[in-house]
XYZ file of C-alpha atoms in Angstrom:
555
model
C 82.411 111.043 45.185
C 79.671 111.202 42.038
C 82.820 111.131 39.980
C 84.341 108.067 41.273
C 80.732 106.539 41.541
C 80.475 107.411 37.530
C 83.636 106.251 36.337
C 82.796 102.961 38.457
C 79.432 102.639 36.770
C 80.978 103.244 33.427
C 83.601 100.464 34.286
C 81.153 98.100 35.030
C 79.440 98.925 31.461
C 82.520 98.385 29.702
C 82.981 95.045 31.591
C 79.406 94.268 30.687
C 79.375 95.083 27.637
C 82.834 93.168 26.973
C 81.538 89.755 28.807
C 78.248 90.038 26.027
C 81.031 90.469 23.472
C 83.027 87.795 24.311
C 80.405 84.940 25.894
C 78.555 85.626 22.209
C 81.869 84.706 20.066
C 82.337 81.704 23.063
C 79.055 80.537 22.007
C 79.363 81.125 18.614
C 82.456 78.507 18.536
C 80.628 76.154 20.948
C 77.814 75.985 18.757
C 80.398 75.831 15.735
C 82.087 72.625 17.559
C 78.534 70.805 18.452
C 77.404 70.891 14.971
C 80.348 70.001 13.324
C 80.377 66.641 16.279
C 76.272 66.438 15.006
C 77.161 66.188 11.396
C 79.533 63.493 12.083
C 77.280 60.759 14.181
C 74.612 61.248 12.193
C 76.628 60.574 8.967
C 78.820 57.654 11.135
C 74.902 57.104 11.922
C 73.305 56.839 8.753
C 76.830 54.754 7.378
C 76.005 52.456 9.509
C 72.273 51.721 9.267
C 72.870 51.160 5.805
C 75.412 48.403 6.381
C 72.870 47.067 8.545
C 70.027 47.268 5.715
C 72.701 45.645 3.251
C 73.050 42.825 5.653
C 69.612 42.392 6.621
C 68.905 42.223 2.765
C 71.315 40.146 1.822
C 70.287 37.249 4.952
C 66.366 37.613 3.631
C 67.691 37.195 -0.407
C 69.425 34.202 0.709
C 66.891 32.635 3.234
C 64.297 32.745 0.040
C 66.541 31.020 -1.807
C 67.298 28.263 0.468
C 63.207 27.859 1.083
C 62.440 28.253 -3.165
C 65.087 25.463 -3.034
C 63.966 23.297 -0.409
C 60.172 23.549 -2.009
C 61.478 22.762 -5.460
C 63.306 19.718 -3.891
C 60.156 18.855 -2.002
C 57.475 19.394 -5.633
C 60.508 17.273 -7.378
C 60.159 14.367 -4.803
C 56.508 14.645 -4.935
C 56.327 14.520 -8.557
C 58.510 11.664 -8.603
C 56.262 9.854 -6.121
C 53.433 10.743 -7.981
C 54.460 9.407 -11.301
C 56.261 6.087 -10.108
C 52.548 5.712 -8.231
C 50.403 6.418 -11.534
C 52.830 4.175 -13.655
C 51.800 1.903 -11.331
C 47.862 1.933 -11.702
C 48.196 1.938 -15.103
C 50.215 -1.402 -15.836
C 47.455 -2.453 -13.233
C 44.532 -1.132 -15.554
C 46.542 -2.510 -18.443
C 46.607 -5.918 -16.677
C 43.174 -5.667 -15.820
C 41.821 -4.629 -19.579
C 44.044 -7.721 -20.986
C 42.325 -10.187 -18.564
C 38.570 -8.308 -19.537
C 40.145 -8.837 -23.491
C 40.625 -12.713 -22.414
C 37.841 -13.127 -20.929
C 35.807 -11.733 -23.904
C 37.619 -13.723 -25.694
C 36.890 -16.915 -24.227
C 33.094 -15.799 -23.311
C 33.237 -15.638 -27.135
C 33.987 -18.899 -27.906
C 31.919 -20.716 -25.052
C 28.669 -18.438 -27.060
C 30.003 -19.500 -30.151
C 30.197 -23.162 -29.566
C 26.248 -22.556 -27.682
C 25.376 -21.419 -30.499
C 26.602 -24.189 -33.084
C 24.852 -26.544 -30.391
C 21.671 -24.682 -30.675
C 21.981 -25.010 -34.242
C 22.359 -28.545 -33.915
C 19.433 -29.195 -31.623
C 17.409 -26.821 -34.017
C 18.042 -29.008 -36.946
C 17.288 -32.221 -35.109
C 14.076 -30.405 -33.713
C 12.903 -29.571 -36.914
C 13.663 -33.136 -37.754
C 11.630 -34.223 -34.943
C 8.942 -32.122 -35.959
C 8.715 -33.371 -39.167
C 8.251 -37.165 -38.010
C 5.687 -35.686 -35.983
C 3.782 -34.403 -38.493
C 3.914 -37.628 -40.652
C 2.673 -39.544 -37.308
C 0.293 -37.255 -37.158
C -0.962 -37.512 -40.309
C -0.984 -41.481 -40.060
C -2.710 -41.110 -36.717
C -4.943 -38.899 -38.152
C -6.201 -41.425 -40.125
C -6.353 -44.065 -38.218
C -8.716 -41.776 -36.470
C -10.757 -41.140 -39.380
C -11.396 -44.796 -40.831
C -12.147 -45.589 -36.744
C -14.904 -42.655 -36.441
C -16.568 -43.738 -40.212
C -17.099 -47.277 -38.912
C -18.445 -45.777 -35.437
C -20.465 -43.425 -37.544
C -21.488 -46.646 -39.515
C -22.678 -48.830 -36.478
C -24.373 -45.935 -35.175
C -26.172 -45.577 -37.511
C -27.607 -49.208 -37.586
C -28.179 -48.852 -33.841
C -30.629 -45.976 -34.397
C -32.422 -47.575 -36.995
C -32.828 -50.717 -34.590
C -33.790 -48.327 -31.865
C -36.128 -46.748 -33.928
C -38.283 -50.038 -34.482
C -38.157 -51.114 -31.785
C -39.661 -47.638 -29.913
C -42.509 -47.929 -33.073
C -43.167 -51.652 -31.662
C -43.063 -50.213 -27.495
C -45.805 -47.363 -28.802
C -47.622 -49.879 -30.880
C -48.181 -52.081 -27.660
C -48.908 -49.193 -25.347
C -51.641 -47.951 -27.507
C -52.929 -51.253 -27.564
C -52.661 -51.539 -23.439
C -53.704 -48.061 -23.032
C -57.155 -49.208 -25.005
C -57.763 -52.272 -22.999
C -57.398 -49.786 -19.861
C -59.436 -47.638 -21.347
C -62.306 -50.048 -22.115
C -61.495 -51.870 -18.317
C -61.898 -48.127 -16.392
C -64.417 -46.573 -18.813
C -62.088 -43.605 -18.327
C -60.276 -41.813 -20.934
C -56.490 -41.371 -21.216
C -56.828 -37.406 -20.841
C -59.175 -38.183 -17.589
C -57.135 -40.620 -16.089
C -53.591 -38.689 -16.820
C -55.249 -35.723 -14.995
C -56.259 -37.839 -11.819
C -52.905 -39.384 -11.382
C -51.336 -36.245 -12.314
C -53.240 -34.708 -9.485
C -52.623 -37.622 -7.051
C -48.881 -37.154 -7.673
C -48.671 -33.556 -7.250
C -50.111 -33.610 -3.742
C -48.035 -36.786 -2.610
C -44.945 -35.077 -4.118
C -45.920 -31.717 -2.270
C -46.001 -33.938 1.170
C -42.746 -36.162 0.066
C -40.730 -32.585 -0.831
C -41.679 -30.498 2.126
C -40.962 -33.498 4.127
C -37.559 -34.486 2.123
C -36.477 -30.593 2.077
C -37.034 -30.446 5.710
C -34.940 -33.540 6.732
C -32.459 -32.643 3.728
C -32.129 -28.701 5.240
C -31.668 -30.059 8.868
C -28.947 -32.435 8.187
C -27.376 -29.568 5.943
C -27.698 -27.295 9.083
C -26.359 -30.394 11.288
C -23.587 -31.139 9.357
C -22.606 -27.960 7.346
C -23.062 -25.751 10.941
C -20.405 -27.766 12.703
C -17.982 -28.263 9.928
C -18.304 -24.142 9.263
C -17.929 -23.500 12.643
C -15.057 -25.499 12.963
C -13.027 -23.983 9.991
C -14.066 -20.410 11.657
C -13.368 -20.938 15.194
C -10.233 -22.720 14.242
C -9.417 -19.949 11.856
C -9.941 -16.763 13.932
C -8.171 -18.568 16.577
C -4.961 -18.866 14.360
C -5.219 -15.521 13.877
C -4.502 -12.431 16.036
C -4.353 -8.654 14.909
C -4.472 -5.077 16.449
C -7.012 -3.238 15.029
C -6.731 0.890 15.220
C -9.903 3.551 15.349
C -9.684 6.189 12.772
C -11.426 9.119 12.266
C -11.767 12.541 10.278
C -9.873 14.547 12.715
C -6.277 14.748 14.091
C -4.990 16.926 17.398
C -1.988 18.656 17.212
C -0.582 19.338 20.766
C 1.780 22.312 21.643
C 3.370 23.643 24.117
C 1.576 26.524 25.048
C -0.847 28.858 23.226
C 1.787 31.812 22.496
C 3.055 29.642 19.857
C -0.953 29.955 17.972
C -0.057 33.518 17.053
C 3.184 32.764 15.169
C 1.152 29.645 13.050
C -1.578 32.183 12.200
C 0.456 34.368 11.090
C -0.094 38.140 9.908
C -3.992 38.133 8.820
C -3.867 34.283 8.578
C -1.613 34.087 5.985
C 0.275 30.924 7.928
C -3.215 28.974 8.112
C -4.092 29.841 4.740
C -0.806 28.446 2.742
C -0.792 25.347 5.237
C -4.291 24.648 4.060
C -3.444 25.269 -0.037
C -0.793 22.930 0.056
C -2.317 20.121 2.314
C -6.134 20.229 1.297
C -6.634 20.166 4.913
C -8.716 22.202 7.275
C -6.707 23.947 10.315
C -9.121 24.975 13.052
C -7.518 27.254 15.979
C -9.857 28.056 18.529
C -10.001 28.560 22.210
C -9.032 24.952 23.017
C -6.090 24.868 24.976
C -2.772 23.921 24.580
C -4.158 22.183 20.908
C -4.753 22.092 17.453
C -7.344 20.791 15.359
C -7.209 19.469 11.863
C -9.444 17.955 9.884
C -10.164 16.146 6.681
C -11.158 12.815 5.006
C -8.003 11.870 4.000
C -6.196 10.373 6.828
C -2.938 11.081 4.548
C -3.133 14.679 4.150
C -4.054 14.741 7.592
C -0.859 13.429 8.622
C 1.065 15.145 6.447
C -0.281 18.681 7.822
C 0.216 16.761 11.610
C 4.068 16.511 10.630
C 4.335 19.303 8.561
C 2.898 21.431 11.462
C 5.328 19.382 14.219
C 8.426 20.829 11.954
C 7.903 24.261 11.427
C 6.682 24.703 15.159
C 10.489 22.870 15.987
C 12.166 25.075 13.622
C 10.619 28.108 14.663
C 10.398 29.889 11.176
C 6.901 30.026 10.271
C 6.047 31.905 7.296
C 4.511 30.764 3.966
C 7.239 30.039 2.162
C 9.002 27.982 4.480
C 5.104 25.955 5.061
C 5.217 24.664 1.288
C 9.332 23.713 1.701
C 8.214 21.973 4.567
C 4.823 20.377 2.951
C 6.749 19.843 0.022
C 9.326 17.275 2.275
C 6.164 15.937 4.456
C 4.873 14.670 1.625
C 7.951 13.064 -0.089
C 8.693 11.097 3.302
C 5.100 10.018 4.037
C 5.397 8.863 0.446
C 8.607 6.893 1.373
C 6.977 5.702 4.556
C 3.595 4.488 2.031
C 5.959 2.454 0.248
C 7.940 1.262 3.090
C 4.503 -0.118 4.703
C 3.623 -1.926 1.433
C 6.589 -3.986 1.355
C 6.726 -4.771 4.966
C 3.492 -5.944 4.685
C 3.754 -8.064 1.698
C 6.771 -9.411 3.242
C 5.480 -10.408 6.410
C 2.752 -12.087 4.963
C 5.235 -14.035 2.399
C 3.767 -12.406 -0.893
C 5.896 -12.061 -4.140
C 6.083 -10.643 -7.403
C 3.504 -7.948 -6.796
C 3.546 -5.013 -8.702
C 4.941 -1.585 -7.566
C 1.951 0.463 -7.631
C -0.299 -2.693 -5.956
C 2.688 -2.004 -3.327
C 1.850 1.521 -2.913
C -1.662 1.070 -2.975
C -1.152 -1.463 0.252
C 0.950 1.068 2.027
C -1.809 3.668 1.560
C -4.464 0.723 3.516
C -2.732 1.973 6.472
C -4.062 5.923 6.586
C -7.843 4.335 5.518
C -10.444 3.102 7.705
C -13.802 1.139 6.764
C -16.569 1.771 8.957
C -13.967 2.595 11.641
C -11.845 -0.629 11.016
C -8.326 0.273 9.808
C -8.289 -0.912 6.481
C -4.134 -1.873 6.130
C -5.507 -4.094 8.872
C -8.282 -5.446 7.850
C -7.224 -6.416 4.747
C -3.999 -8.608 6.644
C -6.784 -10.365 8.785
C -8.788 -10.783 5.576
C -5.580 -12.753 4.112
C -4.795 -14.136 6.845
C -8.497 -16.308 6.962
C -8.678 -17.059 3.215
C -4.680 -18.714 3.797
C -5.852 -20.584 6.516
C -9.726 -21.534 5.420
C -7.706 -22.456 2.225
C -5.370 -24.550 3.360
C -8.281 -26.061 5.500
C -10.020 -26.698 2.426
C -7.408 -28.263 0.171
C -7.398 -24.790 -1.793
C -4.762 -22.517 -3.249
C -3.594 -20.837 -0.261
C -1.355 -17.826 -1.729
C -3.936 -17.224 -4.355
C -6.178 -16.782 -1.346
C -3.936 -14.971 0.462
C -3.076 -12.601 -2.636
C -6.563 -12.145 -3.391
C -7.308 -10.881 0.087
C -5.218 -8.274 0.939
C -6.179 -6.860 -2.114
C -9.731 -7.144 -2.044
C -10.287 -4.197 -0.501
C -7.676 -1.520 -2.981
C -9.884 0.276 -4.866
C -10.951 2.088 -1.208
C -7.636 4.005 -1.870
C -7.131 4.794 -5.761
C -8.752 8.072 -6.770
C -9.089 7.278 -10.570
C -13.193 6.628 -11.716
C -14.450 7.314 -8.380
C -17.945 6.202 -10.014
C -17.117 3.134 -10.169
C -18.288 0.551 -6.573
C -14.694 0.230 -4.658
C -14.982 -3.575 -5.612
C -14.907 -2.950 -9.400
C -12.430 -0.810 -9.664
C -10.138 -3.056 -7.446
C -10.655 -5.688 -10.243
C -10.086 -3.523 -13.138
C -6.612 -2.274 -10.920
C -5.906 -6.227 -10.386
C -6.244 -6.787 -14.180
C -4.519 -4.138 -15.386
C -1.332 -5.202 -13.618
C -1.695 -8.364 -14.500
C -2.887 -10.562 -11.577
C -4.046 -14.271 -11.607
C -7.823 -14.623 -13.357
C -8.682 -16.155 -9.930
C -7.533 -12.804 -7.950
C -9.179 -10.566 -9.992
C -12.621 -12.319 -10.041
C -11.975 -13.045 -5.900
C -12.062 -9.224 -5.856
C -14.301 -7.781 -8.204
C -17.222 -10.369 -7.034
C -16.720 -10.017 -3.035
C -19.625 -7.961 -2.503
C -22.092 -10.077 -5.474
C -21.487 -7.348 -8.283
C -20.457 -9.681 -10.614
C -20.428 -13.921 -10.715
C -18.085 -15.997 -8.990
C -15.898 -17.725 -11.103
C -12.929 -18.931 -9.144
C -13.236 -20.884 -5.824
C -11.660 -18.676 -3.970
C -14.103 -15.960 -4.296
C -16.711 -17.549 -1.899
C -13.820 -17.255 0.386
C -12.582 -14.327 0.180
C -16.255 -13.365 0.990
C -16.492 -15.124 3.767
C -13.464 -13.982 5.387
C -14.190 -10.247 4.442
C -17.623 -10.785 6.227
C -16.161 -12.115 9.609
C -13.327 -9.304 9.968
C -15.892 -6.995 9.314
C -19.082 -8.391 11.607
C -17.080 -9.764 14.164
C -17.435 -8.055 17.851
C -15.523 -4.462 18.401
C -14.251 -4.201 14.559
C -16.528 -1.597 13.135
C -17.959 1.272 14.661
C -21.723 2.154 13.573
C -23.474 5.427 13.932
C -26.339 5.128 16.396
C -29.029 6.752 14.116
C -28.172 4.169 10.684
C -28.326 1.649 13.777
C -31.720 1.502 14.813
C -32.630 2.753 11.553
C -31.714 -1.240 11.033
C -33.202 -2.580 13.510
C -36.496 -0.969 12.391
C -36.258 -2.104 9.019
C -35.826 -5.305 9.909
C -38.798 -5.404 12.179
C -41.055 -4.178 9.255
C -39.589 -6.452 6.969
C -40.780 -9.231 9.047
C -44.200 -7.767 9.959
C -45.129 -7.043 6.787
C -45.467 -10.976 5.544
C -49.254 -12.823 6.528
C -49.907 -14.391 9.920
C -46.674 -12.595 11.888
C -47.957 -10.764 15.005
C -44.311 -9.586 16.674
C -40.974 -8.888 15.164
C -37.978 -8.626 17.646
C -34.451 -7.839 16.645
C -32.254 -8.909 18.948
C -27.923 -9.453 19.807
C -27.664 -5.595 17.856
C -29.848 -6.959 14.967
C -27.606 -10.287 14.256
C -30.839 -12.198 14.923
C -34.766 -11.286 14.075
C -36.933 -13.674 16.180
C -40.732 -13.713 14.707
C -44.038 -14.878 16.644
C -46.652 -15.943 14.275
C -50.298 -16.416 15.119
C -50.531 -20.438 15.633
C -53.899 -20.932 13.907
C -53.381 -19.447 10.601
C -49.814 -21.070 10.177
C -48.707 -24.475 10.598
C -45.176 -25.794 10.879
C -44.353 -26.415 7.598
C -45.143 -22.681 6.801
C -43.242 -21.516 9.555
C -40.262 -23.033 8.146
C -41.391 -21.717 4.339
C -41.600 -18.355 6.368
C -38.404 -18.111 7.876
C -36.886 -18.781 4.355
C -39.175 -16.117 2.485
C -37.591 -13.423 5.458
C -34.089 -14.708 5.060
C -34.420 -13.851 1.207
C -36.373 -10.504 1.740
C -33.659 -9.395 3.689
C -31.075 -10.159 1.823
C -32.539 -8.884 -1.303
C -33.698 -5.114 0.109
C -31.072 -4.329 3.145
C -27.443 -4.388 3.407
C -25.409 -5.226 6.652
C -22.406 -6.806 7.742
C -22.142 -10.512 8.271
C -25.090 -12.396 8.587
C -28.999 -12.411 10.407
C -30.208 -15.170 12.171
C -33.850 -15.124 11.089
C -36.290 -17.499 14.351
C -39.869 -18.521 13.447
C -41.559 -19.183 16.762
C -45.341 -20.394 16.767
C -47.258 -21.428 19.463
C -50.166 -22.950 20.265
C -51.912 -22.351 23.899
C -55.366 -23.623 24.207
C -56.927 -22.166 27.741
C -59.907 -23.790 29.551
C -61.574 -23.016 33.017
C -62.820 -25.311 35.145
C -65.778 -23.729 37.815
């Protein structure tokens, strides 16, 4: 049974052994067949991806050549556009430089044939000239022979003049001894008692003639004045602007204060080099202050300031880019005023740095008065007063607006504002008239032209009338004070009152120690005190009052 078991066992070894024999050659030969089959796709394979590559290459190759074709058709057509168009512009410049060439020519010609005419007229000029001079000469003459035979019965008329004065002293010597010997006076005594008698009757007849001659001056002179002033300011109608030394800057809220500073101030600092300004930033809110006496620098800080806050960078670099175009624009803008203004108020030919100079009026004041503005309603009184008055009325005009420029030029600040605006005038060459109109406006030098009293006049009533100037409360009644001691200090005044904000001084005088006539004397003697010592604005009414009051009681 183990036998058969064993010989069973070793069968199925054989068997085994003989299936690992024969599956390995199996496989061997599969494996033979499947790589043999692999070698031959991938070469069919790689056979046929290069036919594809060929193709491929071959489409691309001729694609470029069909584009490099098409563009050199395209450059070709261009080029021929290009050239047909320039060939074209150039027979046009060539037609255009042969019609300059005949027009030279003939311009040529006509100057050529001027000239020969010139020549022409210059030779029948010079024959002119020449008549003229023999004329002359026989005119001359003429003259000559006429003044010798003038000279001649001059001559003869003195000498007949002569005797006969010698005769008129002969006879009043002889009268003036038969009056003598009549009067038992001498001549000496009775030249000193007439002399004597005259002085006091021509005392009486002069106070009494300057009296009646001053009222009717005041009668007629007041109403024609006030006519050509009333009638004036009435013609004329301005806004009139309040500046000071100090401009507010609002923002938004006070975060933005902390960028403008800047680290350590640095911000304030290079804002302030490059304006001349000062920047204050304090606890008032929601605001900036700056100050400064120039209304232009102020501005230019104001807008300067407005920018960089919009922009946003602040540093300072970017503050003196920013100054740097402030100023060129409000520069513009200066100009830009100057000829508006000169336009609207129909003035020509002015020069460009008079022009500038107006613009600049507008960021000045004058005892609070705009000064752009006050100088327009300045012009604007001397055109019409002017034209009231039969004068010149753009010479008036001219001379004032500008009467006022040397407020705003910074060369020989030394020099009174008035001056210098004259020397300004005359160096860019203004009318004789103008310049004298403004050098003499405030009595610094003599009146020469007829305008000058005007321009005066009209500078006196912008500036004094109601609401134009602002005046400082202290230099006010400083005034007023003055004034009243001016007054009080003359003989026989008891009170001094100044009155309608020191326009008018009234004066009480004792009654018994000054007549009428020296009232009037009185009031003259203050006017000229005044006028003499103080300075003001328009003009002080100066009111002598005397009374007399004589008092009984009956008991």
């Amino acid at each position: 049974m183990s036998t058969i078991l064993l010989y069973c066992l070793l069968a199925a070894v054989v068997a085994l052994v003989a299936g690992i024999v024969v599956g390995r050659q199996l496989a061997g030969k599969a494996r033979q067949d499947l790589e043999g089959q692999a070698q031959a796709r991938a070469q069919q394979l790689l056979q046929e991806a290069e036919e594809k590559g060929n193709r491929i290459r071959d489409e691309r190759i001729q694609q470029s050549k069909d584009k490099n074709r098409q563009q050199r058709n395209e450059f070709e057509q261009e080029s021929r556009r290009l050239k047909a168009e320039l060939e074209a512009e150039l027979t046009q410049r060539r037609q255009g430089v042969m019609e300059q060439e005949q027009g030279i020519k003939k311009l040529t010609e006509t100057t050529q044939k001027q000239l020969e005419q010139l020549q022409r007229k210059e030779k029948e000029l010079e024959g002119a000239r020449e008549k003229n001079q023999a004329d002359t000469q026989q005119l001359r003459d003429k003259i000559e022979d006429q003044n010798e035979k003038r000279r001649a019965a001059h001559e003869a008329l003195v000498a007949e003049l002569k005797q006969k004065e010698e005769e008129a002293d002969n006879q009043l010597q002889t009268v003036q001894r038969q009056l003598e010997t009549v009067a038992n006076l001498t001549a000496a005594e009775a030249r000193e008692q007439l002399v004597e008698s005259l002085k006091n009757e021509a005392q009486l007849q002069a106070s009494s003639f300057i009296k009646d001659t001053v009222a009717q001056a005041k009668l007629t002179a007041t109403k024609d004045a006030k006519k050509i002033v009333l009638e004036t300011i009435q013609r004329t109608a301005s806004e009139h602007a309040i500046e000071n030394c100090v401009s507010v800057f609002n923002i938004e809220s006070d975060d933005i204060k902390g960028k403008i500073i800047g680290r350590e101030g640095r911000n304030i600092r290079a804002l302030e080099a490059a304006t001349g300004v000062e920047v204050i930033v304090d606890d008032t809110p929601e605001a900036i202050i700056i100050s400064g006496f120039d209304p232009v620098r102020r501005e230019i800080a104001r807008l300067s300031l407005h920018l960089l806050v919009k922009d946003g960078r602040i540093h300072p670099a970017r503050v003196e880019e920013i100054v740097a175009k402030t100023t060129k624009k409000i520069e513009e803008e200066i100009i830009e005023i100057g000829e508006k203004t000169i336009i609207d108020l129909g003035i020509h030919g002015l020069h460009p740095e008079l022009v500038r100079m107006v613009g600049r009026m507008r960021f000045r004041s004058s005892y609070g008065q705009n000064l752009l503005q006050h100088s327009r309603e300045v012009a604007n009184l001397c055109a019409t007063m002017a034209a009231e008055m039969g004068l010149d009325v753009k010479k008036a005009k001219r001379a004032g607006l500008l009467h006022d420029i040397g407020k705003v030029s910074t060369e020989e600040p030394e020099l009174p504002h008035a001056i210098l605006g004259m020397e300004m005038a005359k160096k860019y060459k203004e009318h004789p008239d103008v310049v004298n109109a403004i050098g003499a406006h405030h009595d610094e030098m003599e009146m020469t032209a007829m305008i000058s009293p005007l321009v005066q006049a009209c500078d006196a009533i912008s500036g004094s009338r109601p609401g134009a100037r602002r005046e400082m409360m202290e230099s006010y009644i400083k005034r007023l004070k003055q004034l009243e001691e001016t007054a009080s200090a003359f003989k026989g005044v008891n009170q001094c009152f100044a009155i309608q904000a020191g326009r008018e001084l009234r004066v009480m005088v004792d009654a018994e120690n000054v007549t009428d006539e020296r009232a009037a004397e009185l009031s003259f003697e203050i006017s000229q005190k005044i006028e003499k010592e103080m300075q003001y604005p328009g003009q002080i009414k100066i009111t002598v009052i005397r009374e007399m009051r004589a008092v009984a009681y009956a008991k």
